[in-house]
Amino acid sequence: MYAIRHVIVVDTNGGGNFSTVQGAIDMVPEHNTQRVKIYILPGTYREKIYIPITKPYILFIGQMNHTSRTILTWHDLASDKNQYGIALGTYNSASVTVESDYFCATRITFENSAVPVRRGQGNQAVALRIAGDKAMFYKVRFLGKQDTLLDESGTHFFYKCFIQGRVDFVFGRARSLYKECHLNSIAKRSGAIAAHHRDSPDDLSNVFIHFPVGKQG
């Protein structure tokens, strides 16, 4: 039986408890009731990461001043096929998927490095899909091109985060607060920042407070 560890260290060079982030997540007990801190040392972690609904209270922590060097990245497009030859779709293109409640992250970069198909369909490439409730992100970077951050459902708080993309790079139906976040457009000609999904005009949408919008390219 796995003894609950409240602190787990991940090092891609093999110096921690695990060399992959998913390996650390897999060792968190089902239906955990206490905060588990996963310290992720600087490095590029090329893996598709999934946190199921049965594993709440997980915290990703990167090293101070090394947010841009601690990268969780994968490269799926919505048009890519799964093992059965079926297109992944937008939701399943996510590099990191979090379905559990009380997830937190700080000083981490979530990235989808997929290269869009020119003038093709299925260019959505999600860096993070967050579907659990009561999540918080502090000084986190989200990098992608189309549909970077899928703020799918629940209530979340994004504080001093950097979110980059070309088209609809913040989207979903969650009720979240974005405070002092930097939204960076890399669109060459035109693009949209947000595409909130509403099932009715009465649905509450995301709130952005004191956020700068930048443009590159």
N, CA, C and O of each residue as an XYZ file, in Angstrom:
868
protein
N       0.851     -1.192      0.000
C       0.000      0.000      0.000
C       0.889      1.245      0.000
O       1.874      1.326      0.735
N       0.525      2.191     -0.824
C       1.333      3.413     -0.953
C       1.158      4.299      0.271
O       0.035      4.630      0.650
N       2.270      4.680      0.888
C       2.221      5.610      2.015
C       2.101      7.023      1.466
O       2.874      7.427      0.598
N       1.132      7.771      1.972
C       0.868      9.113      1.448
C       2.083     10.006      1.665
O       2.574     10.162      2.782
N       2.549     10.583      0.571
C       3.615     11.567      0.643
C       2.994     12.926      0.387
O       2.271     13.108     -0.592
N       3.269     13.869      1.252
C       2.715     15.202      1.065
C       3.595     16.042      0.155
O       3.158     17.082     -0.337
N       4.837     15.605     -0.077
C       5.762     16.312     -0.964
C       6.411     15.300     -1.899
O       6.996     14.315     -1.451
N       6.303     15.551     -3.204
C       6.912     14.697     -4.217
C       7.756     15.591     -5.121
O       7.306     16.659     -5.536
N       8.976     15.156     -5.426
C       9.878     15.924     -6.282
C      10.001     15.238     -7.632
O      10.250     14.035     -7.714
N       9.823     16.025     -8.697
C       9.955     15.513    -10.064
C      11.142     16.206    -10.715
O      11.248     17.433    -10.700
N      12.026     15.408    -11.282
C      13.216     15.937    -11.943
C      13.437     15.153    -13.231
O      13.672     13.946    -13.191
N      13.364     15.828    -14.364
C      13.534     15.149    -15.641
C      14.910     14.514    -15.789
O      15.106     13.632    -16.625
N      15.871     14.969    -14.968
C      17.217     14.404    -15.013
C      17.403     13.229    -14.065
O      18.498     12.674    -13.963
N      16.323     12.846    -13.363
C      16.384     11.664    -12.525
C      16.806     11.912    -11.090
O      17.043     10.958    -10.348
N      16.907     13.180    -10.675
C      17.359     13.467     -9.320
C      16.265     13.533     -8.278
O      16.559     13.740     -7.100
N      15.003     13.362     -8.673
C      13.896     13.450     -7.723
C      13.271     12.099     -7.449
O      13.876     11.059     -7.709
N      12.039     12.120     -6.915
C      11.305     10.879     -6.693
C      10.836     10.265     -7.996
O      10.730      9.044     -8.120
N      10.551     11.137     -8.985
C      10.100     10.678    -10.295
C      10.743     11.535    -11.374
O      11.125     12.680    -11.132
N      10.857     10.963    -12.569
C      11.397     11.725    -13.695
C      10.292     12.252    -14.596
O      10.567     13.022    -15.517
N       9.041     11.853    -14.349
C       7.896     12.356    -15.109
C       6.837     12.886    -14.154
O       6.702     12.414    -13.025
N       6.095     13.870    -14.625
C       5.015     14.437    -13.815
C       3.897     13.420    -13.654
O       3.329     13.290    -12.570
N       3.575     12.696    -14.724
C       2.498     11.706    -14.640
C       2.835     10.617    -13.633
O       1.953     10.111    -12.940
N       4.106     10.259    -13.553
C       4.510      9.260    -12.569
C       4.193      9.700    -11.151
O       3.759      8.895    -10.328
N       4.411     10.992    -10.862
C       4.090     11.523     -9.533
C       2.585     11.527     -9.290
O       2.126     11.171     -8.204
N       1.816     11.930    -10.305
C       0.358     11.964    -10.172
C      -0.194     10.571     -9.915
O      -1.096     10.396     -9.096
N       0.342      9.589    -10.607
C      -0.153      8.217    -10.474
C       0.025      7.680     -9.061
O      -0.697      6.768     -8.657
N       0.959      8.219     -8.311
C       1.201      7.742     -6.956
C       0.371      8.465     -5.898
O       0.407      8.087     -4.727
N      -0.369      9.487     -6.287
C      -1.277     10.146     -5.340
C      -2.469      9.228     -5.108
O      -3.066      8.761     -6.079
N      -2.837      8.953     -3.871
C      -3.937      8.029     -3.596
C      -5.271      8.518     -4.160
O      -5.523      9.721     -4.225
N      -6.104      7.594     -4.558
C      -7.456      7.927     -4.994
C      -8.222      8.563     -3.829
O      -8.073      8.153     -2.678
N      -9.038      9.565     -4.144
C      -9.880     10.242     -3.163
C      -9.052     10.837     -2.022
O      -9.460     10.828     -0.860
N      -7.895     11.347     -2.386
C      -7.015     11.998     -1.426
C      -7.739     13.167     -0.750
O      -8.505     13.880     -1.399
N      -7.500     13.364      0.540
C      -8.171     14.439      1.279
C      -7.197     15.476      1.816
O      -7.613     16.414      2.496
N      -5.900     15.324      1.523
C      -4.906     16.262      2.011
C      -4.072     16.789      0.845
O      -3.878     16.103     -0.159
N      -3.589     18.008      0.998
C      -2.815     18.637     -0.062
C      -1.532     17.860     -0.346
O      -0.778     17.546      0.575
N      -1.286     17.551     -1.610
C      -0.046     16.911     -2.047
C       0.709     17.895     -2.927
O       0.202     18.322     -3.964
N       1.920     18.254     -2.513
C       2.745     19.201     -3.259
C       3.683     18.435     -4.183
O       4.465     17.594     -3.739
N       3.593     18.738     -5.471
C       4.495     18.135     -6.444
C       5.451     19.224     -6.921
O       5.067     20.101     -7.695
N       6.698     19.162     -6.455
C       7.720     20.124     -6.866
C       8.308     19.643     -8.192
O       8.804     18.521     -8.298
N       8.243     20.515     -9.199
C       8.728     20.166    -10.530
C       9.962     21.009    -10.808
O       9.868     22.229    -10.941
N      11.108     20.368    -10.894
C      12.363     21.085    -11.111
C      12.463     21.554    -12.558
O      11.823     20.974    -13.435
N      13.249     22.587    -12.825
C      13.359     23.106    -14.195
C      13.716     22.021    -15.202
O      14.522     21.131    -14.930
N      13.095     22.120    -16.366
C      13.311     21.151    -17.434
C      12.110     21.143    -18.355
O      11.087     21.762    -18.061
N      12.234     20.450    -19.458
C      11.132     20.312    -20.409
C      10.574     18.896    -20.293
O      11.261     17.919    -20.591
N       9.332     18.800    -19.862
C       8.678     17.512    -19.628
C       7.740     17.250    -20.794
O       6.636     17.790    -20.851
N       8.191     16.414    -21.725
C       7.417     16.120    -22.929
C       6.523     14.910    -22.661
O       6.916     13.767    -22.895
N       5.330     15.179    -22.171
C       4.392     14.117    -21.816
C       2.973     14.677    -21.790
O       2.752     15.860    -21.529
N       2.043     13.810    -22.063
C       0.625     14.166    -21.981
C       0.168     13.806    -20.578
O       0.277     12.653    -20.161
N      -0.343     14.787    -19.853
C      -0.585     14.630    -18.420
C      -2.083     14.664    -18.137
O      -2.821     15.468    -18.706
N      -2.515     13.774    -17.246
C      -3.943     13.681    -16.912
C      -4.114     13.522    -15.408
O      -3.538     12.617    -14.805
N      -4.911     14.407    -14.800
C      -5.272     14.296    -13.387
C      -6.764     13.999    -13.316
O      -7.574     14.864    -13.652
N      -7.147     12.798    -12.889
C      -8.564     12.419    -12.864
C      -9.327     13.076    -11.724
O      -8.732     13.624    -10.797
N     -10.637     13.016    -11.804
C     -11.513     13.625    -10.803
C     -11.297     13.030     -9.418
O     -11.625     13.662     -8.414
N     -10.744     11.815     -9.355
C     -10.555     11.107     -8.086
C      -9.291     11.542     -7.337
O      -8.982     10.988     -6.282
N      -8.552     12.534     -7.874
C      -7.304     12.949     -7.220
C      -7.283     14.463     -6.983
O      -6.594     15.200     -7.688
N      -8.043     14.914     -5.985
C      -8.067     16.352     -5.671
C      -6.854     16.775     -4.848
O      -6.026     15.954     -4.453
N      -6.777     18.087     -4.602
C      -5.785     18.679     -3.707
C      -4.336     18.520     -4.188
O      -3.420     18.405     -3.374
N      -4.135     18.513     -5.496
C      -2.777     18.439     -6.025
C      -2.271     19.851     -6.318
O      -3.000     20.689     -6.848
N      -1.022     20.096     -5.967
C      -0.386     21.391     -6.192
C       0.907     21.192     -6.979
O       1.798     20.464     -6.543
N       1.005     21.847     -8.148
C       2.235     21.874     -8.939
C       3.031     23.105     -8.536
O       2.500     24.216     -8.543
N       4.305     22.918     -8.182
C       5.154     24.034     -7.785
C       6.449     23.999     -8.584
O       7.172     23.003     -8.560
N       6.739     25.083     -9.288
C       8.023     25.229     -9.961
C       8.945     26.098     -9.132
O       8.521     26.711     -8.153
N      10.194     26.148     -9.524
C      11.160     26.947     -8.779
C      10.975     28.435     -9.055
O      10.620     28.833    -10.164
N      11.216     29.243     -8.044
C      11.102     30.687     -8.179
C      12.046     31.198     -9.270
O      13.206     30.794     -9.347
N      11.527     32.085    -10.102
C      12.280     32.701    -11.193
C      12.635     31.734    -12.321
O      13.461     32.061    -13.173
N      12.022     30.548    -12.337
C      12.301     29.589    -13.400
C      11.019     29.122    -14.102
O      10.969     28.020    -14.649
N       9.998     29.962    -14.081
C       8.723     29.585    -14.707
C       8.904     29.239    -16.170
O       8.345     28.251    -16.645
N       9.671     30.030    -16.888
C       9.838     29.807    -18.326
C      10.726     28.612    -18.644
O      10.793     28.177    -19.794
N      11.404     28.081    -17.641
C      12.275     26.915    -17.842
C      11.663     25.632    -17.314
O      12.270     24.567    -17.424
N      10.480     25.716    -16.749
C       9.791     24.524    -16.238
C       8.549     24.328    -17.100
O       7.506     24.934    -16.853
N       8.674     23.476    -18.112
C       7.687     23.414    -19.192
C       7.059     22.020    -19.271
O       7.751     21.011    -19.407
N       5.727     21.998    -19.182
C       4.967     20.769    -19.406
C       4.372     20.877    -20.809
O       3.501     21.716    -21.040
N       4.813     20.063    -21.730
C       4.468     20.278    -23.128
C       4.118     18.984    -23.863
O       4.659     17.916    -23.575
N       3.203     19.111    -24.816
C       2.867     18.036    -25.750
C       2.424     18.700    -27.046
O       2.415     19.928    -27.128
N       2.059     17.927    -28.054
C       1.914     18.493    -29.395
C       0.721     17.926    -30.173
O       0.814     17.754    -31.389
N      -0.382     17.637    -29.508
C      -1.561     17.119    -30.206
C      -2.399     18.246    -30.802
O      -2.609     19.284    -30.174
N      -2.873     18.020    -32.029
C      -3.893     18.863    -32.656
C      -5.239     18.164    -32.569
O      -5.301     16.942    -32.442
N      -6.322     18.940    -32.638
C      -7.661     18.351    -32.622
C      -7.866     17.394    -33.797
O      -8.640     16.442    -33.692
N      -7.181     17.637    -34.909
C      -7.327     16.802    -36.105
C      -6.489     15.532    -36.060
O      -6.652     14.657    -36.911
N      -5.587     15.416    -35.076
C      -4.798     14.189    -34.963
C      -5.702     13.013    -34.613
O      -6.758     13.190    -34.005
N      -5.285     11.829    -34.995
C      -6.106     10.623    -34.791
C      -5.645      9.854    -33.556
O      -4.460      9.824    -33.222
N      -6.623      9.229    -32.885
C      -6.284      8.350    -31.773
C      -5.982      6.943    -32.305
O      -5.903      6.735    -33.516
N      -5.818      5.996    -31.405
C      -5.446      4.640    -31.804
C      -6.521      3.950    -32.639
O      -6.247      2.944    -33.293
N      -7.749      4.488    -32.621
C      -8.838      3.904    -33.401
C      -9.084      4.645    -34.710
O     -10.034      4.347    -35.435
N      -8.221      5.610    -35.001
C      -8.359      6.362    -36.240
C      -9.391      7.473    -36.177
O      -9.807      7.995    -37.212
N      -9.809      7.840    -34.969
C     -10.813      8.890    -34.786
C     -10.113     10.176    -34.344
O      -9.200     10.141    -33.519
N     -10.548     11.306    -34.897
C      -9.938     12.593    -34.547
C     -10.058     12.861    -33.045
O     -11.100     12.596    -32.445
N      -9.009     13.378    -32.455
C      -9.001     13.635    -31.020
C     -10.059     14.655    -30.611
O     -10.691     14.502    -29.566
N     -10.257     15.684    -31.413
C     -11.145     16.771    -31.028
C     -10.434     17.741    -30.100
O      -9.347     17.457    -29.597
N     -11.052     18.873    -29.883
C     -10.409     19.936    -29.109
C     -10.095     19.502    -27.680
O      -8.973     19.701    -27.214
N     -11.062     18.915    -26.976
C     -10.869     18.581    -25.567
C      -9.699     17.625    -25.380
O      -8.893     17.796    -24.465
N      -9.605     16.629    -26.237
C      -8.569     15.607    -26.086
C      -7.216     16.020    -26.647
O      -6.252     15.257    -26.576
N      -7.142     17.224    -27.205
C      -5.841     17.705    -27.685
C      -5.003     18.285    -26.559
O      -3.832     18.607    -26.765
N      -5.573     18.423    -25.383
C      -4.891     19.107    -24.278
C      -3.594     18.416    -23.882
O      -3.546     17.194    -23.743
N      -2.552     19.205    -23.704
C      -1.289     18.670    -23.189
C      -1.457     18.235    -21.733
O      -0.950     17.190    -21.325
N      -2.175     19.049    -20.958
C      -2.440     18.732    -19.552
C      -3.935     18.867    -19.307
O      -4.535     19.890    -19.637
N      -4.528     17.838    -18.732
C      -5.953     17.846    -18.388
C      -6.102     17.676    -16.886
O      -5.541     16.751    -16.300
N      -6.866     18.578    -16.260
C      -7.131     18.498    -14.823
C      -8.637     18.415    -14.623
O      -9.363     19.358    -14.936
N      -9.104     17.284    -14.100
C     -10.537     17.100    -13.842
C     -10.855     17.103    -12.354
O     -12.025     17.036    -11.975
N      -9.851     17.178    -11.518
C     -10.067     17.117    -10.070
C     -10.257     18.514     -9.485
O      -9.906     19.515    -10.108
N     -10.815     18.562     -8.283
C     -11.043     19.822     -7.571
C      -9.804     20.237     -6.782
O      -8.928     19.424     -6.487
N      -9.760     21.527     -6.451
C      -8.729     22.104     -5.583
C      -7.320     21.945     -6.156
O      -6.357     21.777     -5.408
N      -7.205     21.999     -7.462
C      -5.883     21.965     -8.088
C      -5.272     23.356     -8.033
O      -5.972     24.356     -8.194
N      -3.963     23.417     -7.806
C      -3.247     24.689     -7.825
C      -1.942     24.520     -8.593
O      -1.371     23.431     -8.644
N      -1.483     25.610     -9.186
C      -0.193     25.586     -9.873
C       0.460     26.951     -9.756
O      -0.214     27.981     -9.794
N       1.776     26.948     -9.614
C       2.529     28.196     -9.591
C       3.901     27.978    -10.196
O       4.530     26.939     -9.993
N       4.362     28.989    -10.954
C       5.685     28.997    -11.580
C       5.897     27.810    -12.515
O       6.965     27.198    -12.540
N       4.844     27.499    -13.288
C       4.875     26.398    -14.257
C       4.460     26.943    -15.623
O       3.652     27.868    -15.697
N       5.003     26.381    -16.701
C       4.563     26.701    -18.048
C       3.819     25.503    -18.631
O       4.354     24.396    -18.691
N       2.574     25.738    -19.062
C       1.794     24.724    -19.773
C       1.837     25.080    -21.256
O       1.534     26.212    -21.632
N       2.210     24.127    -22.091
C       2.405     24.435    -23.506
C       1.818     23.350    -24.405
O       1.884     22.160    -24.096
N       1.240     23.792    -25.528
C       0.960     22.886    -26.637
C       1.802     23.386    -27.804
O       1.574     24.482    -28.316
N       2.765     22.588    -28.219
C       3.731     23.014    -29.231
C       3.353     22.586    -30.645
O       4.175     22.674    -31.557
N       2.110     22.119    -30.839
C       1.683     21.657    -32.160
C       1.757     22.779    -33.192
O       1.498     23.944    -32.887
N       2.113     22.405    -34.414
C       2.157     23.355    -35.529
C       0.855     23.234    -36.312
O       0.561     22.160    -36.837
N       0.067     24.304    -36.406
C      -1.225     24.228    -37.113
C      -1.056     23.846    -38.580
O      -0.049     24.163    -39.212
N      -2.061     23.162    -39.100
C      -2.100     22.817    -40.518
C      -2.559     24.053    -41.287
O      -3.572     24.656    -40.931
N      -1.850     24.430    -42.306
C      -2.208     25.628    -43.059
C      -3.603     25.509    -43.668
O      -3.909     24.548    -44.374
N      -4.438     26.503    -43.382
C      -5.774     26.608    -43.950
C      -6.603     25.334    -43.746
O      -7.554     25.081    -44.485
N      -6.243     24.556    -42.761
C      -6.975     23.319    -42.521
C      -7.885     23.419    -41.322
O      -7.829     24.391    -40.569
N      -8.724     22.417    -41.142
C      -9.587     22.333    -39.972
C      -8.861     21.543    -38.879
O      -7.882     20.844    -39.138
N      -9.360     21.674    -37.680
C      -8.782     20.903    -36.581
C      -7.460     21.433    -36.075
O      -6.623     20.662    -35.606
N      -7.255     22.752    -36.161
C      -6.017     23.355    -35.674
C      -6.037     23.654    -34.177
O      -5.054     24.159    -33.635
N      -7.141     23.350    -33.510
C      -7.202     23.587    -32.068
C      -6.125     22.741    -31.373
O      -5.943     21.565    -31.688
N      -5.425     23.356    -30.435
C      -4.331     22.676    -29.742
C      -4.249     23.239    -28.325
O      -3.626     24.276    -28.097
N      -4.870     22.563    -27.394
C      -5.033     23.055    -26.028
C      -3.783     22.774    -25.198
O      -3.252     21.663    -25.222
N      -3.319     23.777    -24.468
C      -2.205     23.580    -23.538
C      -2.703     23.010    -22.207
O      -2.116     22.074    -21.664
N      -3.795     23.588    -21.686
C      -4.374     23.101    -20.427
C      -5.885     23.068    -20.535
O      -6.505     24.021    -21.008
N      -6.478     21.962    -20.094
C      -7.938     21.879    -19.929
C      -8.210     21.718    -18.442
O      -7.806     20.725    -17.838
N      -8.892     22.687    -17.852
C      -9.217     22.633    -16.437
C     -10.729     22.471    -16.283
O     -11.499     23.345    -16.680
N     -11.143     21.345    -15.702
C     -12.560     21.031    -15.561
C     -12.964     20.814    -14.113
O     -14.151     20.664    -13.824
N     -11.995     20.795    -13.190
C     -12.333     20.671    -11.779
C     -12.791     22.009    -11.214
O     -12.728     23.035    -11.890
N     -13.249     21.986     -9.978
C     -13.734     23.204     -9.333
C     -12.679     23.737     -8.372
O     -11.836     22.997     -7.867
N     -12.753     25.052     -8.135
C     -11.927     25.725     -7.124
C     -10.433     25.534     -7.390
O      -9.684     25.115     -6.508
N     -10.017     25.843     -8.599
C      -8.599     25.790     -8.951
C      -7.995     27.185     -8.885
O      -8.696     28.187     -9.025
N      -6.675     27.236     -8.669
C      -5.976     28.520     -8.628
C      -4.664     28.408     -9.380
O      -3.949     27.413     -9.269
N      -4.355     29.465    -10.161
C      -3.109     29.531    -10.922
C      -2.432     30.866    -10.613
O      -3.028     31.928    -10.795
N      -1.192     30.805    -10.146
C      -0.449     32.012     -9.769
C       0.891     32.032    -10.493
O       1.701     31.117    -10.349
N       1.116     33.099    -11.282
C       2.347     33.241    -12.054
C       2.614     32.006    -12.902
O       3.699     31.426    -12.861
N       1.607     31.620    -13.668
C       1.688     30.474    -14.571
C       1.655     30.979    -16.008
O       0.984     31.969    -16.300
N       2.370     30.312    -16.904
C       2.364     30.651    -18.327
C       1.603     29.577    -19.100
O       1.766     28.382    -18.854
N       0.762     30.030    -20.047
C       0.016     29.139    -20.933
C       0.383     29.515    -22.360
O       0.099     30.630    -22.797
N       1.009     28.604    -23.091
C       1.497     28.895    -24.423
C       0.848     27.993    -25.464
O       0.827     26.771    -25.313
N       0.329     28.592    -26.505
C      -0.259     27.842    -27.602
C      -0.565     28.770    -28.743
O      -0.094     29.907    -28.780
N      -1.361     28.283    -29.684
C      -1.708     29.095    -30.845
C      -3.222     29.242    -30.956
O      -3.741     30.354    -30.865
N      -3.932     28.145    -31.150
C      -5.394     28.209    -31.204
C      -5.972     27.424    -30.031
O      -5.625     26.262    -29.819
N      -6.863     28.072    -29.265
C      -7.525     27.423    -28.125
C      -6.506     26.989    -27.059
O      -6.479     25.828    -26.652
N      -5.683     27.922    -26.624
C      -4.607     27.607    -25.673
C      -5.122     27.116    -24.329
O      -4.689     26.075    -23.835
N      -6.051     27.868    -23.734
C      -6.530     27.575    -22.377
C      -8.013     27.245    -22.420
O      -8.848     28.111    -22.677
N      -8.326     25.987    -22.165
C      -9.724     25.550    -22.100
C     -10.171     25.608    -20.646
O      -9.956     24.673    -19.875
N     -10.794     26.722    -20.287
C     -11.333     26.944    -18.944
C     -12.738     26.352    -18.947
O     -13.733     27.072    -19.025
N     -12.794     25.044    -18.863
C     -14.007     24.308    -19.244
C     -15.184     24.498    -18.297
O     -16.272     24.879    -18.729
N     -14.978     24.237    -17.014
C     -16.093     24.306    -16.066
C     -15.554     24.516    -14.664
O     -14.380     24.266    -14.393
N     -16.421     24.979    -13.777
C     -16.021     25.235    -12.402
C     -15.730     26.709    -12.162
O     -15.980     27.555    -13.020
N     -15.196     27.003    -10.978
C     -14.805     28.365    -10.614
C     -13.304     28.360    -10.352
O     -12.803     27.550     -9.573
N     -12.588     29.279    -11.014
C     -11.132     29.278    -10.946
C     -10.614     30.698    -10.782
O     -11.295     31.671    -11.106
N      -9.391     30.790    -10.270
C      -8.750     32.085    -10.078
C      -7.384     32.070    -10.756
O      -6.530     31.242    -10.442
N      -7.194     32.998    -11.688
C      -5.924     33.152    -12.390
C      -5.330     34.496    -11.975
O      -5.941     35.540    -12.201
N      -4.140     34.474    -11.369
C      -3.544     35.699    -10.857
C      -2.123     35.855    -11.394
O      -1.268     34.990    -11.201
N      -1.893     36.982    -12.073
C      -0.582     37.305    -12.633
C      -0.078     36.205    -13.566
O       1.093     35.826    -13.519
N      -0.960     35.706    -14.400
C      -0.594     34.674    -15.367
C      -0.340     35.284    -16.749
O      -0.756     36.410    -17.023
N       0.333     34.545    -17.600
C       0.644     34.947    -18.973
C      -0.016     33.930    -19.895
O       0.264     32.734    -19.813
N      -0.904     34.416    -20.785
C      -1.664     33.517    -21.661
C      -1.449     33.962    -23.100
O      -1.721     35.111    -23.447
N      -0.963     33.057    -23.930
C      -0.575     33.428    -25.294
C      -1.246     32.540    -26.336
O      -1.402     31.334    -26.143
N      -1.640     33.164    -27.446
C      -2.211     32.411    -28.556
C      -2.594     33.326    -29.699
O      -2.336     34.529    -29.668
N      -3.216     32.734    -30.710
C      -3.644     33.499    -31.883
C      -5.161     33.660    -31.944
O      -5.670     34.759    -32.163
N      -5.890     32.532    -31.745
C      -7.336     32.537    -31.931
C      -8.010     31.895    -30.726
O      -7.650     30.787    -30.330
N      -8.988     32.584    -30.142
C      -9.801     32.016    -29.057
C      -8.932     31.356    -27.983
O      -9.217     30.242    -27.545
N      -7.881     32.045    -27.565
C      -6.942     31.336    -26.695
C      -7.336     31.327    -25.227
O      -6.585     30.809    -24.400
N      -8.492     31.884    -24.878
C      -9.141     31.622    -23.590
C     -10.588     31.288    -23.908
O     -11.313     32.132    -24.436
N     -11.023     30.070    -23.594
C     -12.392     29.691    -23.945
C     -12.911     28.632    -22.982
O     -12.145     28.036    -22.225
N     -14.224     28.405    -23.020
C     -14.868     27.431    -22.141
C     -16.100     28.041    -21.499
O     -16.508     29.146    -21.856
N     -16.692     27.328    -20.555
C     -17.911     27.811    -19.904
C     -17.719     27.992    -18.398
O     -18.699     28.109    -17.661
N     -16.494     28.015    -17.943
C     -16.237     28.187    -16.509
C     -16.562     29.610    -16.062
O     -16.705     30.518    -16.880
N     -16.674     29.782    -14.750
C     -16.854     31.102    -14.144
C     -15.575     31.420    -13.394
O     -15.398     31.016    -12.245
N     -14.689     32.145    -14.051
C     -13.355     32.359    -13.491
C     -13.022     33.839    -13.392
O     -13.574     34.673    -14.109
N     -12.103     34.139    -12.484
C     -11.606     35.492    -12.312
C     -10.150     35.531    -12.771
O      -9.311     34.768    -12.292
N      -9.870     36.436    -13.708
C      -8.513     36.659    -14.204
C      -8.066     38.039    -13.706
O      -8.610     39.062    -14.121
N      -7.088     38.055    -12.828
C      -6.640     39.313    -12.258
C      -5.167     39.553    -12.594
O      -4.310     38.706    -12.342
N      -4.894     40.732    -13.170
C      -3.538     41.136    -13.523
C      -2.842     40.087    -14.392
O      -1.646     39.836    -14.238
N      -3.596     39.485    -15.296
C      -3.024     38.524    -16.239
C      -2.650     39.230    -17.539
O      -3.290     40.209    -17.922
N      -1.633     38.744    -18.204
C      -1.196     39.308    -19.483
C      -1.676     38.389    -20.604
O      -1.306     37.216    -20.658
N      -2.502     38.934    -21.499
C      -3.000     38.184    -22.647
C      -2.199     38.618    -23.862
O      -2.267     39.776    -24.275
N      -1.441     37.694    -24.433
C      -0.506     38.037    -25.500
C      -0.938     37.411    -26.826
O      -0.913     36.190    -26.987
N      -1.335     38.264    -27.772
C      -1.750     37.783    -29.092
C      -0.541     37.688    -30.015
O       0.234     38.637    -30.137
N      -0.388     36.538    -30.663
C       0.665     36.354    -31.661
C       0.057     36.240    -33.057
O       0.690     35.737    -33.984
N      -1.197     36.722    -33.193
C      -1.857     36.688    -34.500
C      -1.129     37.583    -35.485
O      -0.710     38.684    -35.127
N      -0.974     37.127    -36.720
C      -0.302     37.904    -37.763
C      -1.212     39.007    -38.297
O      -0.765     40.136    -38.497
N      -2.482     38.689    -38.529
C      -3.402     39.671    -39.100
C      -4.555     39.967    -38.142
O      -4.692     41.086    -37.648
N      -5.365     38.968    -37.891
C      -6.505     39.163    -36.992
C      -6.712     37.897    -36.175
O      -6.320     36.804    -36.581
N      -7.334     38.068    -35.018
C      -7.597     36.933    -34.156
C      -8.504     37.345    -33.016
O      -8.770     38.532    -32.828
N      -8.977     36.379    -32.256
C      -9.865     36.645    -31.129
C      -9.205     36.138    -29.854
O      -8.571     35.083    -29.846
N      -9.361     36.901    -28.779
C      -8.755     36.510    -27.509
C      -9.588     35.448    -26.804
O      -9.071     34.394    -26.434
N     -10.864     35.721    -26.619
C     -11.712     34.841    -25.816
C     -12.938     34.384    -26.590
O     -13.437     35.083    -27.472
N     -13.410     33.190    -26.237
C     -14.634     32.649    -26.835
C     -15.369     31.881    -25.743
O     -15.324     30.652    -25.682
N     -16.049     32.641    -24.882
C     -16.748     32.008    -23.770
C     -17.984     31.270    -24.267
O     -18.745     31.788    -25.084
N     -18.175     30.048    -23.760
C     -19.315     29.223    -24.166
C     -20.483     29.479    -23.221
O     -20.391     29.198    -22.026
N     -21.570     30.005    -23.749
C     -22.777     30.228    -22.949
C     -23.919     29.391    -23.502
O     -24.163     29.361    -24.708
N     -24.619     28.710    -22.590
C     -25.805     27.959    -23.004
C     -27.052     28.833    -23.009
O     -28.058     28.478    -23.624
N     -26.994     29.983    -22.322
C     -28.100     30.925    -22.324
C     -27.550     32.313    -22.045
O     -26.446     32.436    -21.516
N     -28.294     33.369    -22.388
C     -27.823     34.743    -22.129
C     -27.626     35.041    -20.650
O     -26.929     35.995    -20.303
N     -28.232     34.234    -19.766
C     -28.136     34.474    -18.332
C     -26.889     33.859    -17.700
O     -26.588     34.132    -16.538
N     -26.160     33.032    -18.452
C     -24.958     32.420    -17.909
C     -23.924     33.488    -17.579
O     -23.746     34.449    -18.328
N     -23.242     33.307    -16.442
C     -22.178     34.227    -16.062
C     -20.895     33.837    -16.778
O     -20.595     32.653    -16.930
N     -20.147     34.825    -17.211
C     -18.927     34.559    -17.960
C     -17.709     34.900    -17.122
O     -17.824     35.335    -15.976
N     -16.533     34.694    -17.717
C     -15.287     35.019    -17.040
C     -15.168     36.528    -16.821
O     -15.747     37.331    -17.552
N     -14.396     36.884    -15.790
C     -14.173     38.292    -15.467
C     -12.683     38.579    -15.544
O     -11.877     37.869    -14.943
N     -12.314     39.632    -16.292
C     -10.916     40.047    -16.418
C     -10.749     41.393    -15.711
O     -11.476     42.346    -15.990
N      -9.777     41.458    -14.790
C      -9.540     42.681    -14.026
C      -8.089     43.124    -14.197
O      -7.161     42.355    -13.949
N      -7.907     44.376    -14.622
C      -6.575     44.970    -14.733
C      -5.625     44.071    -15.514
O      -4.597     43.639    -14.993
N      -5.974     43.794    -16.760
C      -5.107     42.924    -17.544
C      -4.593     43.658    -18.776
O      -5.368     44.305    -19.480
N      -3.280     43.561    -19.046
C      -2.741     44.139    -20.271
C      -2.899     43.167    -21.438
O      -2.879     41.951    -21.249
N      -3.051     43.694    -22.608
C      -3.115     42.885    -23.819
C      -1.943     43.267    -24.694
O      -1.774     44.437    -25.034
N      -1.131     42.290    -25.061
C       0.017     42.536    -25.910
C      -0.170     41.908    -27.271
O      -1.081     41.108    -27.479
N       0.690     42.273    -28.188
C       0.641     41.696    -29.530
C       2.046     41.541    -30.047
O       2.863     42.459    -29.967
N       2.324     40.347    -30.589
C       3.605     40.082    -31.214
C       3.373     39.560    -32.618
O       2.283     39.086    -32.938
N       4.386     39.645    -33.449
C       4.275     39.082    -34.784
C       4.067     40.164    -35.827
O       3.952     39.862    -37.015
